[in-house]
Amino acid sequence: EAGVAQSPRYKIIEKRQSVAFWCNPISGHATLYWYQQILGQGPKLLIQFQNNGVVDDSQLPKDRFSAERLKGVDSTLKIQPAKLEDSAVYLCASSRAGQLNTEAFFGQGTRLTVV
Amino acid sequence: QKEVEQNSGPLSVPEGAIASLNCTYSDRGSQSFFWYRQYSGKSPELIMSIYSNGDKEDGRFTAQLNKASQYVSLLIRDSQPSDSATYLCAVKGAGNQFYFGTGTSLTVIP
């Protein structure tokens, strides 16, 4: 079974530029999560999708961050414009829907550096 | 976001000792609890999950849950240098969201 795929692995951009990250979850996983992990901290949930609908985006800075999962499979997270404090690892995770005892599986992450 | 707190560490234990990691959570309605391990520069990977009060053992790892006290712990017996990593406590909310603590850094000294 293929794992969660993310790209790119690394990205360096200047502040005020835009950037996009891509995620393909494990086949059959209806729930997809985007997390931001700043160095030395735990993952912070940015947005959760159930199929192509948003379940929770309460922690997403909507003035600069956006995410979509149009066909209920892969997803894109965008930052525009980027700030220095957006430097972090962006993790995508997926899980089966509707079962409390199912775990989240993580991709390798995208390390973003804003200079 | 629901609060999940872990002892800040870093925690250092000698090889062969027991490492004890603790976690408390704020949402009394939480039903599922997970411990993830994260090596430096890598993604989190699941070690154990627990849903019922009491202990759950898997090899050298034991998870303990006390819902009344809103407390979860992870014991690592016979700690090995390969156990050196950051351990993340995760709590699953009613909407299937995973909320993570800040993590505890563990170093096992040979």
Coordinates of N, CA, C and O in Angstrom, one line a residue, chain A residues 33 35 37 40-45 48 55-56 59 91 97-104 106-109 111, chain B residues 1 31-32 34 36 38 41-46 49 51 88 92-103:
Chain A
Y33 N -5.6 15.7 6.3 CA -5.2 16.8 7.2 C -4.0 17.5 6.7 O -3.1 16.9 6.2
Y35 N -1.0 19.9 8.5 CA -0.5 20.4 9.7 C 0.7 21.3 9.4 O 1.5 21.1 8.4
Q37 N 4.3 22.4 11.3 CA 5.1 22.1 12.5 C 6.3 23.0 12.4 O 7.2 22.8 11.6
G40 N 10.8 22.5 16.9 CA 10.7 22.4 18.4 C 9.3 22.4 18.9 O 9.1 22.3 20.1
Q41 N 8.3 22.4 18.0 CA 6.9 22.3 18.4 C 6.2 21.1 17.9 O 6.7 20.4 17.0
G42 N 5.0 20.8 18.4 CA 4.2 19.7 17.9 C 3.4 20.2 16.6 O 3.3 21.4 16.4
P43 N 2.9 19.3 15.8 CA 2.1 19.6 14.7 C 0.9 20.4 15.0 O 0.2 20.0 16.0
K44 N 0.6 21.5 14.3 CA -0.6 22.3 14.5 C -1.6 22.1 13.4 O -1.2 22.3 12.2
L45 N -2.8 21.6 13.7 CA -3.8 21.4 12.6 C -4.2 22.7 11.9 O -4.6 23.6 12.6
Q48 N -8.8 20.3 8.0 CA -9.2 18.9 7.8 C -10.3 18.9 6.8 O -11.2 19.6 6.8
V55 N -13.9 20.2 7.1 CA -14.5 19.8 8.4 C -14.1 20.9 9.5 O -14.9 21.3 10.3
D56 N -12.8 21.3 9.4 CA -12.3 22.2 10.4 C -11.1 23.0 9.8 O -10.2 22.4 9.3
Q59 N -7.9 26.9 12.5 CA -6.6 27.4 12.8 C -5.9 27.9 11.5 O -4.7 28.2 11.5
L91 N 3.0 19.2 7.0 CA 2.8 17.8 7.0 C 1.4 17.5 6.5 O 0.4 18.2 6.9
A97 N -12.2 7.4 7.4 CA -13.2 8.3 7.9 C -14.1 7.5 8.9 O -14.3 6.3 8.8
G98 N -14.6 8.2 9.9 CA -15.8 7.7 10.7 C -15.4 6.7 11.7 O -16.3 6.2 12.4
Q99 N -14.1 6.5 12.0 CA -13.8 5.5 13.0 C -12.8 6.1 14.0 O -11.7 6.6 13.6
L100 N -13.2 6.2 15.2 CA -12.4 6.9 16.2 C -11.1 6.1 16.5 O -10.1 6.8 16.9
N101 N -11.0 4.8 16.2 CA -9.8 4.1 16.5 C -8.8 4.0 15.4 O -7.9 3.2 15.4
T102 N -9.0 4.8 14.3 CA -8.1 4.8 13.2 C -7.0 5.9 13.4 O -7.3 7.0 13.8
E103 N -5.8 5.5 13.0 CA -4.7 6.4 13.2 C -4.6 7.3 11.9 O -5.2 7.1 10.9
A104 N -3.8 8.4 12.1 CA -3.4 9.2 10.9 C -2.0 8.8 10.4 O -1.1 8.6 11.2
F106 N 1.2 9.9 8.1 CA 1.8 11.1 7.6 C 2.7 10.9 6.4 O 3.3 9.9 6.2
G107 N 2.7 12.0 5.5 CA 3.7 12.0 4.5 C 5.0 12.5 5.0 O 5.1 12.8 6.2
Q108 N 6.0 12.6 4.1 CA 7.3 13.0 4.5 C 7.5 14.5 4.8 O 8.4 14.9 5.4
G109 N 6.5 15.3 4.4 CA 6.5 16.7 4.7 C 7.2 17.6 3.7 O 8.0 17.1 2.9
R111 N 9.5 21.0 3.7 CA 10.2 22.0 4.6 C 10.3 23.3 3.8 O 10.9 23.4 2.8
Chain B
Q1 N -8.4 25.4 19.3 CA -7.8 24.1 19.3 C -7.8 23.5 20.7 O -7.5 24.2 21.6
Q31 N -12.0 10.5 22.9 CA -12.2 9.1 23.0 C -11.0 8.3 22.6 O -10.9 7.1 23.0
S32 N -10.1 8.8 21.8 CA -9.0 8.0 21.2 C -7.7 8.8 21.5 O -7.7 10.0 21.3
F34 N -3.3 8.6 21.1 CA -2.2 8.0 20.3 C -0.9 8.6 20.8 O -0.7 9.7 21.2
Y36 N 2.9 9.0 19.1 CA 3.7 9.0 17.9 C 5.1 9.3 18.2 O 5.4 10.0 19.2
Q38 N 8.8 10.7 16.6 CA 9.3 11.5 15.5 C 10.8 11.6 15.6 O 11.3 12.3 16.6
G41 N 14.0 15.3 11.7 CA 13.9 15.5 10.3 C 13.0 14.5 9.6 O 12.9 14.5 8.4
K42 N 12.3 13.7 10.4 CA 11.3 12.7 9.9 C 9.9 13.1 10.3 O 9.7 14.0 11.1
S43 N 9.0 12.3 9.7 CA 7.6 12.5 10.0 C 7.2 11.7 11.2 O 7.8 10.7 11.5
P44 N 6.1 12.0 11.9 CA 5.6 11.2 13.0 C 5.2 9.8 12.5 O 4.5 9.7 11.5
E45 N 5.4 8.8 13.4 CA 4.9 7.5 13.1 C 4.3 6.9 14.3 O 4.7 7.2 15.5
L46 N 3.2 6.2 14.2 CA 2.5 5.7 15.3 C 3.2 4.6 16.1 O 3.8 3.7 15.5
S49 N -1.8 3.1 20.2 CA -3.1 3.8 20.4 C -3.8 3.2 21.6 O -3.6 2.0 22.0
Y51 N -7.8 3.4 23.9 CA -9.1 3.9 23.9 C -9.9 3.7 25.2 O -10.8 4.4 25.5
L88 N 5.3 12.3 20.6 CA 4.1 13.2 20.5 C 2.9 12.5 21.0 O 2.6 11.4 20.5
K92 N -7.7 12.5 19.7 CA -8.7 12.6 18.6 C -10.0 13.1 19.1 O -10.6 12.6 20.1
G93 N -10.4 14.2 18.5 CA -11.7 14.8 18.8 C -12.9 14.1 18.2 O -12.7 13.2 17.4
A94 N -14.1 14.6 18.6 CA -15.3 14.0 18.1 C -15.4 14.1 16.6 O -16.1 13.3 15.9
G95 N -14.8 15.1 16.0 CA -14.8 15.3 14.5 C -13.7 14.7 13.8 O -13.4 15.0 12.6
N96 N -13.0 13.7 14.5 CA -11.9 13.0 13.9 C -10.6 13.9 13.7 O -9.7 13.6 13.0
Q97 N -10.6 15.1 14.4 CA -9.4 15.9 14.3 C -8.3 15.3 15.2 O -8.7 14.8 16.3
F98 N -7.1 15.3 14.8 CA -6.0 14.9 15.7 C -5.3 16.2 16.2 O -4.8 17.0 15.5
Y99 N -5.3 16.3 17.6 CA -4.6 17.4 18.2 C -3.4 16.9 18.9 O -3.4 15.9 19.6
F100 N -2.2 17.6 18.6 CA -1.0 17.1 19.1 C -0.4 18.0 20.2 O -0.7 19.2 20.3
G101 N 0.3 17.4 21.2 CA 1.1 18.1 22.1 C 2.4 18.6 21.5 O 2.6 18.4 20.3
T102 N 3.1 19.3 22.3 CA 4.4 19.9 21.8 C 5.5 18.9 21.7 O 6.5 19.2 21.1
G103 N 5.3 17.7 22.3 CA 6.3 16.7 22.2 C 7.3 16.7 23.4 O 7.6 17.8 23.9

